[in-house]
Coordinates of C-alpha atoms in Angstrom, one line a residue:
Chain R
M240 CA -25.1 -12.5 25.1
E241 CA -23.7 -9.0 25.1
L242 CA -20.5 -10.2 26.9
L243 CA -20.0 -13.1 24.5
I244 CA -20.3 -10.8 21.4
S245 CA -18.2 -8.1 22.9
L246 CA -15.5 -10.7 23.9
C247 CA -15.7 -12.0 20.2
V248 CA -15.4 -8.4 18.7
G249 CA -12.2 -7.6 21.1
T250 CA -10.6 -11.0 20.2
L251 CA -11.1 -10.6 16.7
A252 CA -9.8 -6.9 16.7
A253 CA -6.9 -7.6 18.6
G254 CA -5.8 -10.5 16.3
G255 CA -6.7 -8.2 13.4
V256 CA -4.5 -5.5 14.7
Y257 CA -1.7 -7.7 15.4
L258 CA -1.6 -9.2 12.1
L259 CA -2.1 -5.9 10.3
L260 CA 1.4 -4.9 11.9
R261 CA 3.1 -7.8 10.5
P262 CA 5.5 -7.3 7.7
R263 CA 4.4 -9.8 5.0
S264 CA 1.2 -9.2 2.8
F265 CA -0.3 -12.6 3.5
E266 CA -0.5 -11.8 7.2
V267 CA -1.7 -8.1 6.6
V268 CA -4.5 -9.5 4.3
L269 CA -5.7 -12.0 7.1
G270 CA -5.3 -9.1 9.6
L271 CA -7.5 -6.9 7.7
T272 CA -10.2 -9.7 7.1
L273 CA -10.2 -10.5 11.0
L274 CA -10.8 -6.6 11.6
S275 CA -13.5 -6.4 9.1
Y276 CA -15.2 -9.4 10.7
A277 CA -15.0 -7.7 14.2
I278 CA -16.3 -4.4 12.8
N279 CA -19.3 -6.4 11.1
L280 CA -20.0 -8.0 14.4
L281 CA -19.8 -4.6 16.1
I282 CA -22.3 -2.9 13.9
F283 CA -24.6 -5.8 14.1
A284 CA -24.6 -5.5 17.9
M285 CA -25.1 -1.9 17.8
G286 CA -28.6 -2.4 16.5
R287 CA -29.2 -4.2 19.9
L288 CA -29.1 -8.0 20.4
S289 CA -32.4 -9.8 20.5
V290 CA -33.5 -13.4 20.1
D291 CA -36.4 -14.4 17.7
R292 CA -37.5 -11.0 16.5
A293 CA -37.3 -10.9 12.6
P294 CA -37.3 -7.3 11.0
I295 CA -40.5 -8.4 9.1
L296 CA -43.8 -6.9 10.0
R297 CA -46.5 -9.2 11.1
D298 CA -50.2 -8.7 11.4
G299 CA -51.4 -7.3 14.8
V300 CA -48.1 -6.5 16.2
A301 CA -47.2 -2.7 16.5
P302 CA -44.4 -1.8 14.2
T303 CA -41.9 -0.4 16.8
L304 CA -38.5 -1.6 17.5
A305 CA -39.9 -3.1 20.8
N306 CA -41.4 -5.9 18.7
Y307 CA -38.9 -6.2 16.0
A308 CA -35.2 -6.3 15.3
D309 CA -33.7 -3.0 14.0
P310 CA -33.3 -3.7 10.2
L311 CA -31.0 -0.7 9.7
P312 CA -27.8 -2.0 11.2
Q313 CA -28.3 -5.2 9.2
A314 CA -28.5 -3.2 5.9
L315 CA -25.3 -1.4 7.0
V316 CA -23.6 -4.5 7.6
L317 CA -24.5 -5.8 4.4
T318 CA -23.1 -2.8 2.7
A319 CA -19.9 -3.1 4.9
I320 CA -19.4 -6.7 3.9
V321 CA -19.6 -6.1 0.3
I322 CA -17.3 -3.3 0.5
S323 CA -14.6 -5.1 2.8
F324 CA -14.9 -8.2 0.3
A325 CA -14.0 -6.0 -2.6
M326 CA -11.3 -4.3 -0.8
T327 CA -9.9 -7.5 0.2
A328 CA -10.0 -8.8 -3.5
V329 CA -8.2 -5.5 -4.5
L330 CA -5.5 -5.9 -1.8
I331 CA -4.8 -9.5 -2.8
V332 CA -4.5 -8.6 -6.6
L333 CA -2.2 -5.8 -5.5
A334 CA -0.1 -7.9 -3.1
M335 CA 0.2 -10.7 -5.9
R336 CA 1.5 -8.0 -8.5
A337 CA 3.8 -6.5 -6.2
H338 CA 5.2 -9.9 -5.4
A339 CA 5.6 -10.7 -9.0
Q340 CA 7.2 -7.2 -9.8
L341 CA 9.4 -6.7 -6.7
G342 CA 10.3 -10.4 -5.9
S343 CA 9.2 -9.8 -2.4
D344 CA 6.0 -9.8 -0.3
R345 CA 7.1 -7.4 2.3
V346 CA 4.9 -4.6 2.7
D347 CA 7.3 -2.2 4.7
A348 CA 8.9 -0.5 1.9
G349 CA 12.5 -0.9 3.2
D350 CA 14.4 -0.2 0.0
D351 CA 12.1 2.1 -1.5
E352 CA 14.7 4.7 -2.3
A353 CA 17.3 2.3 -3.5
G354 CA 15.0 0.0 -5.3
D355 CA 13.7 2.4 -8.0
R356 CA 16.4 5.1 -8.3
Chain T
M291 CA -34.9 24.4 -9.6
N292 CA -36.0 21.0 -8.7
S293 CA -34.3 20.0 -5.5
H294 CA -33.7 16.4 -6.9
L295 CA -31.2 17.9 -9.5
L296 CA -28.7 17.4 -6.4
A297 CA -28.4 13.8 -7.4
L298 CA -27.1 14.6 -10.9
P299 CA -23.4 15.2 -10.0
I300 CA -23.5 11.7 -8.6
A301 CA -25.5 10.0 -11.2
L302 CA -23.9 11.7 -14.3
P303 CA -20.4 10.3 -13.6
L304 CA -21.7 7.0 -12.6
L305 CA -23.4 6.7 -16.0
A306 CA -20.6 7.9 -17.9
G307 CA -18.2 5.5 -16.0
A308 CA -20.4 2.4 -16.5
L309 CA -20.6 3.5 -20.2
L310 CA -16.8 4.0 -20.6
L311 CA -16.0 0.7 -18.7
G312 CA -18.5 -1.2 -20.9
S313 CA -17.2 0.4 -24.2
E314 CA -14.1 -1.7 -25.0
R315 CA -15.1 -1.8 -28.7
L316 CA -15.3 2.0 -29.1
H317 CA -12.2 3.6 -30.5
A318 CA -9.7 5.0 -27.8
S319 CA -10.3 8.6 -29.1
T320 CA -14.0 8.4 -29.0
R321 CA -13.7 6.9 -25.4
R322 CA -11.5 9.9 -24.4
R323 CA -13.9 12.5 -25.8
L324 CA -16.7 11.0 -24.1
S325 CA -14.9 11.2 -20.8
L326 CA -14.0 14.7 -21.5
L327 CA -17.7 15.5 -22.3
A328 CA -18.9 14.1 -19.2
S329 CA -16.3 15.8 -17.0
A330 CA -17.3 19.2 -18.9
C331 CA -21.0 18.7 -18.2
G332 CA -20.2 17.9 -14.5
L333 CA -18.3 21.2 -14.3
L334 CA -21.2 23.2 -16.0
L335 CA -23.6 21.2 -13.5
A336 CA -21.3 22.3 -10.6
L337 CA -21.5 25.9 -11.7
R338 CA -25.3 25.9 -12.0
L339 CA -25.6 24.4 -8.6
L340 CA -23.2 27.2 -7.1
D341 CA -25.4 29.8 -8.6
H342 CA -28.4 28.1 -7.0
A343 CA -26.7 27.6 -3.6
L344 CA -25.6 31.2 -3.6
E345 CA -29.2 32.4 -4.3
A346 CA -31.1 29.8 -2.0
G347 CA -28.6 29.0 0.7
T348 CA -28.7 25.5 2.0
V349 CA -30.8 23.0 0.1
V350 CA -31.7 19.6 1.0
S351 CA -33.1 16.7 -0.9
A352 CA -34.4 13.5 0.6
M353 CA -33.6 10.6 -1.7
G354 CA -36.7 8.7 -2.7
N355 CA -38.6 10.9 -0.2
W356 CA -37.9 8.5 2.6
P357 CA -37.8 10.0 6.1
T358 CA -34.4 11.3 7.3
R359 CA -33.8 8.5 9.9
I360 CA -34.0 5.8 7.2
G361 CA -33.4 7.5 4.2
I362 CA -30.3 9.4 2.7
V363 CA -30.3 13.1 2.1
L364 CA -28.3 15.1 -0.3
V365 CA -27.0 18.8 1.0
L366 CA -26.2 21.4 -1.1
D367 CA -24.7 24.7 0.5
P368 CA -22.4 27.3 -1.0
L369 CA -19.4 25.5 0.4
A370 CA -20.4 22.0 -1.0
A371 CA -21.0 23.7 -4.4
L372 CA -17.7 25.3 -4.2
M373 CA -15.9 22.0 -3.7
L374 CA -18.1 20.4 -6.5
C375 CA -16.8 23.1 -8.9
L376 CA -13.2 22.5 -7.8
T377 CA -13.7 18.8 -8.4
G378 CA -15.2 19.7 -11.8
V379 CA -12.4 21.9 -12.9
L380 CA -9.8 19.1 -11.9
G381 CA -12.0 16.5 -13.4
C382 CA -11.6 18.3 -16.6
V383 CA -8.1 18.8 -16.4
A384 CA -7.4 15.2 -15.6
A385 CA -9.6 14.0 -18.6
L386 CA -7.9 16.7 -20.9
H387 CA -4.3 15.7 -19.8
G388 CA -5.4 12.0 -20.2
V389 CA -6.7 12.8 -23.7
N390 CA -3.1 14.3 -24.5
A391 CA -0.7 12.0 -22.7
D392 CA -0.9 8.7 -24.2
H393 CA -0.2 6.4 -21.3
D394 CA -3.8 5.6 -20.0
G395 CA -5.0 2.1 -20.2
A396 CA -8.4 0.9 -21.6
R397 CA -10.2 1.5 -18.5
W398 CA -8.6 4.6 -17.2
H399 CA -11.3 7.1 -18.1
G400 CA -14.0 4.9 -16.6
L401 CA -12.1 4.8 -13.2
L402 CA -11.8 8.5 -13.7
Q403 CA -15.4 9.1 -13.8
F404 CA -16.0 6.8 -10.7
Q405 CA -13.4 8.9 -8.7
L406 CA -15.4 12.0 -9.7
M407 CA -18.7 10.5 -8.5
G408 CA -17.2 9.5 -5.1
L409 CA -15.7 12.9 -4.8
N410 CA -19.1 14.6 -5.4
G411 CA -20.9 12.1 -3.5
A412 CA -18.7 12.8 -0.3
F413 CA -19.2 16.8 -0.8
L414 CA -22.9 16.4 -1.1
T415 CA -24.1 14.0 1.4
G416 CA -25.8 14.8 4.5
D417 CA -25.6 11.1 6.1
L418 CA -22.5 9.6 7.9
F419 CA -22.9 6.2 6.3
N420 CA -23.3 7.7 2.9
L421 CA -20.2 9.7 3.5
F422 CA -18.4 6.2 4.1
V423 CA -19.7 4.8 0.9
S424 CA -18.4 7.9 -1.0
F425 CA -15.0 7.7 0.6
E426 CA -14.9 3.8 -0.6
V427 CA -16.1 4.8 -4.1
L428 CA -13.5 7.3 -4.5
L429 CA -10.7 5.3 -2.7
I430 CA -11.3 2.1 -4.9
S431 CA -11.1 4.2 -8.0
S432 CA -8.1 6.0 -6.7
Y433 CA -6.3 2.7 -6.1
G434 CA -7.0 1.8 -9.8
L435 CA -5.7 5.2 -10.9
L436 CA -2.8 5.0 -9.0
L437 CA -1.8 1.5 -10.1
A438 CA -2.4 2.3 -13.6
S439 CA 0.7 4.4 -13.5
T440 CA 3.0 1.5 -14.3
G441 CA 6.5 1.1 -12.6
R442 CA 8.0 -0.3 -9.5
S443 CA 7.8 2.7 -7.4
S444 CA 4.0 2.9 -8.3
I445 CA 3.5 -0.6 -6.9
R446 CA 5.6 0.0 -3.9
A447 CA 3.8 3.4 -3.0
G448 CA 0.4 1.8 -4.0
V449 CA 0.7 -0.9 -1.2
G450 CA 1.3 1.5 1.4
Y451 CA -1.4 3.9 0.1
V452 CA -4.1 1.1 0.0
L453 CA -3.1 -0.2 3.5
I454 CA -3.4 2.9 5.3
N455 CA -6.6 3.8 3.7
L456 CA -8.1 0.4 4.4
A457 CA -7.2 0.6 8.1
G458 CA -8.8 4.2 7.9
S459 CA -12.0 2.6 6.6
S460 CA -12.1 0.3 9.5
V461 CA -11.8 2.8 12.0
F462 CA -14.5 4.8 10.0
L463 CA -16.9 1.9 10.4
V464 CA -16.2 1.5 14.2
A465 CA -17.3 5.2 14.5
L466 CA -20.3 4.7 12.6
A467 CA -21.3 1.8 14.7
L468 CA -20.8 3.7 18.0
V469 CA -22.8 6.7 16.4
Y470 CA -25.6 4.6 15.5
G471 CA -25.6 2.7 18.7
C472 CA -26.0 5.9 20.8
A473 CA -28.4 7.9 18.5
G474 CA -30.2 5.3 16.2
T475 CA -29.6 7.5 13.1
L476 CA -26.8 8.6 10.8
N477 CA -28.3 11.6 9.6
M478 CA -26.0 14.5 10.3
A479 CA -28.5 17.1 11.1
D480 CA -30.6 14.7 13.3
L481 CA -27.5 13.5 15.0
G482 CA -26.7 17.3 16.0
A483 CA -30.1 17.6 17.4
A484 CA -29.8 14.3 19.3
L485 CA -26.6 14.8 20.9
G486 CA -28.0 17.5 23.3
Q487 CA -30.6 15.0 24.7
M488 CA -28.3 12.0 25.2
S489 CA -27.4 10.8 28.7
P490 CA -23.8 11.5 29.9
K491 CA -22.7 7.8 29.1
Q492 CA -24.0 8.1 25.6
Q493 CA -22.3 11.4 25.2
A494 CA -19.2 10.0 26.3
L495 CA -19.4 7.2 23.5
M496 CA -20.3 10.0 21.0
Q497 CA -17.2 11.5 22.0
V498 CA -15.3 8.5 21.4
A499 CA -16.9 8.2 18.0
G500 CA -16.0 11.8 17.2
A501 CA -12.2 11.3 18.0
L502 CA -12.4 8.2 15.8
L503 CA -13.8 10.2 12.8
M504 CA -11.3 12.9 13.5
L505 CA -8.7 10.3 13.1
V506 CA -9.9 9.0 9.9
F507 CA -10.5 12.5 8.4
A508 CA -7.0 13.4 9.5
I509 CA -5.6 10.4 7.7
K510 CA -7.7 11.6 4.4
A511 CA -6.4 15.1 4.9
A512 CA -2.7 14.1 5.6
L513 CA -2.3 15.8 8.9
L514 CA 1.0 15.6 10.7
P515 CA 1.4 12.3 12.2
L516 CA -0.8 10.6 9.7
C517 CA 0.7 12.2 6.4
F518 CA 3.7 10.1 5.5
W519 CA 1.8 8.0 3.0
L520 CA 1.2 10.9 0.8
P521 CA 4.5 12.1 -0.9
G522 CA 5.7 8.6 -2.1
G523 CA 2.1 7.8 -3.5
Y524 CA 1.4 11.1 -5.0
A525 CA 4.8 11.4 -6.5
A526 CA 4.5 7.8 -8.1
A527 CA 1.1 8.6 -9.6
S528 CA 1.0 9.9 -13.3
G529 CA 0.3 13.7 -13.6
A530 CA -3.2 13.6 -14.4
V531 CA -4.0 11.2 -11.4
A532 CA -1.8 13.4 -9.2
A533 CA -3.6 16.5 -10.2
L534 CA -7.1 14.9 -9.5
F535 CA -5.6 13.8 -6.0
A536 CA -4.9 17.2 -5.0
V537 CA -8.5 17.5 -4.2
L538 CA -8.5 14.2 -2.1
T539 CA -6.9 15.7 0.9
K540 CA -9.5 18.6 0.8
V541 CA -12.1 15.8 1.2
G542 CA -10.7 15.1 4.6
L543 CA -10.6 18.9 5.5
Y544 CA -14.2 19.4 4.1
A545 CA -15.4 16.3 6.2
L546 CA -13.8 17.6 9.4
L547 CA -15.5 20.7 9.1
R548 CA -18.9 19.5 8.0
V549 CA -19.1 16.7 10.7
G550 CA -17.5 19.0 13.3
S551 CA -19.9 21.8 12.9
T552 CA -23.1 20.0 11.9
V553 CA -23.0 16.9 14.4
Y554 CA -20.9 18.1 17.1
G555 CA -21.4 21.9 17.3
S556 CA -19.9 23.4 20.2
A557 CA -18.8 19.9 21.5
A558 CA -16.2 20.0 18.7
D559 CA -14.4 23.1 20.1
D560 CA -11.9 21.0 22.1
A561 CA -11.0 18.8 19.1
F562 CA -10.4 22.0 16.9
A563 CA -8.3 23.6 19.5
L564 CA -6.2 20.4 19.5
L565 CA -6.1 20.4 15.5
L566 CA -4.6 24.0 15.6
P567 CA -1.1 23.0 16.6
V568 CA -1.4 19.9 14.4
G569 CA -2.2 22.2 11.3
L570 CA 0.6 24.4 12.1
A571 CA 3.0 21.5 12.4
T572 CA 1.7 20.0 9.2
L573 CA 2.2 23.3 7.4
A574 CA 5.9 23.5 8.7
L575 CA 6.7 19.9 7.8
G576 CA 5.2 20.3 4.3
A577 CA 7.5 23.5 3.6
L578 CA 10.6 21.7 5.0
G579 CA 9.9 18.7 3.0
A580 CA 9.5 20.7 -0.1
L581 CA 12.9 22.2 0.6
A582 CA 14.4 18.6 0.8
A583 CA 12.4 17.2 -2.1
P584 CA 14.7 15.4 -4.6
D585 CA 12.3 15.5 -7.5
L586 CA 9.4 17.7 -8.8
G587 CA 6.8 15.2 -8.0
R588 CA 7.8 15.1 -4.4
F589 CA 8.0 18.8 -4.2
A590 CA 4.3 19.1 -5.7
A591 CA 3.3 16.3 -3.1
H592 CA 4.6 18.5 -0.2
T593 CA 2.9 21.5 -1.4
V594 CA -0.3 19.4 -1.1
I595 CA 0.6 18.8 2.6
T596 CA 1.3 22.5 3.2
S597 CA -1.9 23.4 1.7
A598 CA -3.7 21.0 3.9
G599 CA -2.0 22.3 7.0
T600 CA -2.9 25.9 6.2
G601 CA -6.5 24.9 5.6
M602 CA -6.6 23.0 8.8
V603 CA -5.1 26.1 10.6
A604 CA -8.0 28.3 9.2
F605 CA -10.8 25.7 10.0
A606 CA -9.3 25.2 13.5
I607 CA -9.5 28.9 14.3
G608 CA -13.0 28.6 13.6
S609 CA -14.3 32.1 13.2
E610 CA -16.2 33.1 10.0
A611 CA -13.5 35.1 8.7
S612 CA -10.7 32.6 9.1
V613 CA -12.9 29.9 7.5
A614 CA -13.7 32.1 4.6
A615 CA -9.9 32.9 4.2
G616 CA -9.0 28.9 4.5
I617 CA -11.8 28.4 1.7
S618 CA -10.5 31.0 -0.5
Y619 CA -6.9 29.7 0.0
L620 CA -7.7 26.1 -0.7
L621 CA -9.1 26.6 -3.9
P622 CA -6.4 28.2 -5.7
S623 CA -3.7 26.3 -3.9
S624 CA -5.3 22.9 -5.0
L625 CA -5.2 24.2 -8.6
A626 CA -1.7 25.1 -8.3
S627 CA -0.4 21.8 -6.7
A628 CA -2.5 20.2 -9.6
L629 CA -0.6 22.4 -12.2
L630 CA 2.7 21.4 -10.6
F631 CA 1.9 17.7 -11.0
L632 CA 1.2 18.4 -14.6
L633 CA 4.3 20.1 -15.3
A634 CA 6.4 17.3 -13.4
D635 CA 4.6 14.9 -15.9
Q636 CA 5.9 16.9 -18.7
L637 CA 9.3 17.2 -17.3
R638 CA 9.3 13.3 -17.0
N639 CA 8.0 12.8 -20.5
M640 CA 10.9 15.2 -21.8
R641 CA 13.6 13.6 -20.0
G642 CA 12.5 10.0 -20.3
G643 CA 11.1 9.3 -16.9
S644 CA 13.0 11.4 -14.5
D645 CA 11.9 14.6 -12.9
R646 CA 14.8 15.0 -10.6
L647 CA 15.6 18.6 -9.8
Q648 CA 19.6 17.8 -10.0
A649 CA 19.8 16.3 -13.3
F650 CA 23.2 16.9 -14.9
G651 CA 23.2 16.5 -18.6
A652 CA 19.5 16.5 -18.9
P653 CA 18.4 18.8 -22.0
A654 CA 17.0 22.1 -21.2
P655 CA 13.1 22.3 -21.0
A656 CA 11.6 24.3 -23.7
A657 CA 11.0 28.1 -23.1
A658 CA 7.3 27.6 -22.6
L659 CA 7.7 24.9 -20.2
K660 CA 10.2 27.2 -18.1
V661 CA 7.7 30.1 -18.1
M662 CA 4.8 27.7 -17.0
L663 CA 7.0 26.2 -14.3
F664 CA 7.9 29.6 -12.8
V665 CA 4.3 30.5 -12.7
A666 CA 3.3 27.3 -11.1
L667 CA 6.1 27.7 -8.4
L668 CA 5.2 31.3 -7.7
A669 CA 1.4 30.3 -7.5
V670 CA 2.2 27.4 -4.9
S671 CA 4.3 29.8 -2.8
S672 CA 1.6 32.5 -2.7
V673 CA 3.5 35.3 -4.1
P674 CA 1.4 38.6 -4.5
P675 CA -0.1 38.5 -7.9
F676 CA -1.5 35.1 -7.3
P677 CA -4.7 34.5 -5.2
G678 CA -3.0 32.6 -2.4
F679 CA -1.2 35.7 -1.1
L680 CA -4.4 37.7 -0.4
A681 CA -6.0 34.5 1.2
K682 CA -3.0 33.9 3.4
A683 CA -3.1 37.7 4.4
L684 CA -6.7 37.4 5.3
L685 CA -6.0 34.2 7.4
L686 CA -3.3 36.2 9.4
N687 CA -5.6 39.1 9.7
A688 CA -8.4 36.6 11.2
S689 CA -6.1 34.6 13.5
A690 CA -6.0 35.8 17.1
A691 CA -3.5 33.3 18.2
I692 CA 0.0 35.0 17.9
V693 CA 1.7 31.6 17.3
V694 CA 0.1 31.5 13.9
W695 CA 1.8 34.4 12.5
P696 CA 5.7 33.3 12.7
I697 CA 4.9 29.7 11.6
L698 CA 2.5 30.7 8.8
L699 CA 5.1 33.4 7.5
G700 CA 8.2 31.3 8.1
A701 CA 6.6 28.4 6.1
S702 CA 5.6 30.6 3.1
L703 CA 9.4 31.9 3.2
V704 CA 10.7 28.5 3.4
L705 CA 8.3 27.3 0.5
L706 CA 9.3 30.3 -1.6
L707 CA 12.9 29.5 -1.1
A708 CA 12.3 25.8 -2.0
S709 CA 10.4 27.0 -5.2
M710 CA 13.1 29.2 -6.5
R711 CA 15.8 26.6 -5.6
G712 CA 13.9 24.0 -7.5
F713 CA 13.4 26.4 -10.5
A714 CA 17.1 27.3 -10.5
M715 CA 18.0 23.6 -10.5
I716 CA 15.7 22.5 -13.3
A717 CA 16.0 25.7 -15.7
W718 CA 19.5 26.8 -15.1
K719 CA 21.8 24.5 -13.4
R720 CA 22.8 22.0 -16.1
S721 CA 25.4 21.1 -18.4
A722 CA 24.9 21.6 -22.2
P723 CA 22.3 19.4 -23.8
P724 CA 23.8 16.3 -25.6
P725 CA 23.8 17.0 -29.3
G726 CA 21.0 15.6 -31.3
V727 CA 18.5 15.8 -28.4
A728 CA 16.0 18.7 -29.2
P729 CA 14.8 20.7 -26.3
D730 CA 11.2 19.6 -26.1
G731 CA 8.8 19.7 -23.3
L732 CA 5.3 20.3 -25.0
R733 CA 4.5 17.1 -26.6
G734 CA 0.9 17.4 -26.9
G735 CA -0.2 17.9 -23.1
W736 CA 0.2 21.7 -22.9
L737 CA -3.8 22.4 -23.1
A738 CA -4.4 21.3 -19.6
P739 CA -1.6 23.4 -17.7
V740 CA -2.7 26.4 -19.9
L741 CA -6.2 26.0 -18.8
L742 CA -5.3 25.7 -15.2
I743 CA -3.0 28.8 -15.4
A744 CA -6.0 30.7 -17.0
I745 CA -8.3 29.7 -14.1
I746 CA -5.7 30.7 -11.6
A747 CA -5.2 34.0 -13.2
G748 CA -8.8 34.6 -13.4
M749 CA -8.9 33.9 -9.7
S750 CA -6.4 36.6 -8.9
V751 CA -8.3 39.1 -10.8
A752 CA -11.6 38.1 -9.2
M753 CA -10.4 37.6 -5.7
A754 CA -13.0 40.1 -4.2
P755 CA -16.2 38.2 -5.5
L756 CA -14.4 34.8 -4.7
Y757 CA -13.8 36.0 -1.1
R758 CA -17.5 37.2 -1.0
I759 CA -18.6 33.5 -2.0
A760 CA -16.2 32.1 0.4
E761 CA -17.7 34.2 3.1
M762 CA -21.2 32.9 2.4
A763 CA -19.8 29.3 2.2
A764 CA -18.1 29.8 5.6
Q765 CA -21.4 31.4 7.1
S766 CA -23.5 28.4 6.1
A767 CA -20.8 25.8 7.0
L768 CA -20.5 27.2 10.5
D769 CA -24.2 27.5 11.3
P770 CA -25.0 24.2 12.7
S771 CA -28.8 24.8 12.2
A772 CA -28.6 25.7 8.5
I773 CA -28.9 21.9 7.5
A774 CA -31.5 20.9 10.1
N775 CA -33.7 23.8 9.2
A776 CA -33.4 23.3 5.3
Q777 CA -34.1 19.4 6.0
Q778 CA -37.3 20.3 7.9
R779 CA -38.2 22.6 4.9
A780 CA -37.6 19.8 2.3
T781 CA -41.2 18.9 1.8
I782 CA -41.3 15.2 2.9
L783 CA -44.6 14.0 1.8
P784 CA -46.3 11.7 4.3
R785 CA -45.9 8.0 3.4
P786 CA -48.9 5.7 3.3
P787 CA -49.3 3.8 6.2
V788 CA -47.9 0.2 6.1
A789 CA -50.9 -2.0 4.9
P790 CA -52.2 -4.2 7.8

């Protein structure tokens, strides 16, 4: 399972970085989304992968990490998901406004100096 | 003093920001006064906390009394308190300038308060994940503030600024995941204790995480290969926003120092040895960039880069004397850069949008603006009456590496030349003003620059006590066990056992 998850993280991160380096804002948004999926999986896996162990205390089972999944990475992932969702929303609004104002959705500021002076 | 007061610098702007965002029915001037009041309270609170930190040393407060492995701790030491004061001053200045300059949208002051909340959180936190959250809070509000300054260049620069910071946040999360996977905690002091007991494999992973963290903080601090997002973004922001942004790069430097000394301790020595040439190169690039800047906004942005480079050099040398010199340099130089941004805003207002240095046919600035500009330019280039000069001399005195001398002195000379060239071009090299255009530069927004000049002047008079405070700050910041000891002292009541 570790191998599968690490392959997933690696593939997602590679695709994300490739798209992040593309010149158009749509691809960049997709790239950042893929990258944040990769990171969420990574954080999740860092709490150790285990099957059938809920992070909810049960009667008669000692409250140690040997018996339960680590709940902290799950809380961290939840925060990271919320933040990356908000960031993606901001970026999409920004990309749309840039497209409306500049008439181009390229993110590489090619005519920066010529454009506004 | 109740140690839970440490949460106030975060809670106060949060409440004020929420109130301001929800107060659309209030009159605009009421909203502005409210924002100014909240910022002023924040400054008073920061001064009170500084007083407390100088008395009591490092203070730790465990939020909600959770044990440190799970809960969040806030840490106050003299360095954090000094940075809170700097944020408080710049917050007041930004709110005040926003009050005067009539450019702000309805939600501008709310965003300003959230930005202050993020800054204060980043300076106070003792937990790596909480540091990430504070970074995101201050970044999201800085995106809003930057884009609120309308114009094509603002959008263009905004896209670049947002993208590089989003990429930085992703790298930050990867580093956090690695750290948690190795140590099982994200509390900085606990991490410092755990690092020594790890297996070599885990230590190697922690080194990778440390390198990633260094990368993230270098993006925030705008160190050399990662500083090209800064000039365009800061020059496009409006004056009050850019003045507040002058403290953003200091967050990166602060985080480098704090995480380096608390978490990694002596393991970070190699990294800091690498950061010394980086800091020197950043410093030189900032000075050269200032010489080449076409307008006052970009000039001010390059002085921010110079200041970050100088601070990095001081922190990288790593002795108590050099860090103290670095802290006493960063405080006045941030204020001086902020002052320059405000004056660039004035110049733009006066000339109808352009703050180009070489503006033929532009009306002459008013005498008062000329004087303030002269003072600001001397202050950013650290000429004797200003506090930056003594701090730089102390830094040279503290640096053992001989290579620091020629680069720091040369960059100072270039910066002074650039300043005087800029002043001459704005104040003297112009044709006669067209008839009918009154020389006018002080419509309203003169209070904030005058306040900043007064504070800088006060600092130059009170340099000796300031340096003594900076020495205490350096001492506590470089002592890796200070936070751990204070964390143990923070009375954590035993929690009741989980009901079976």
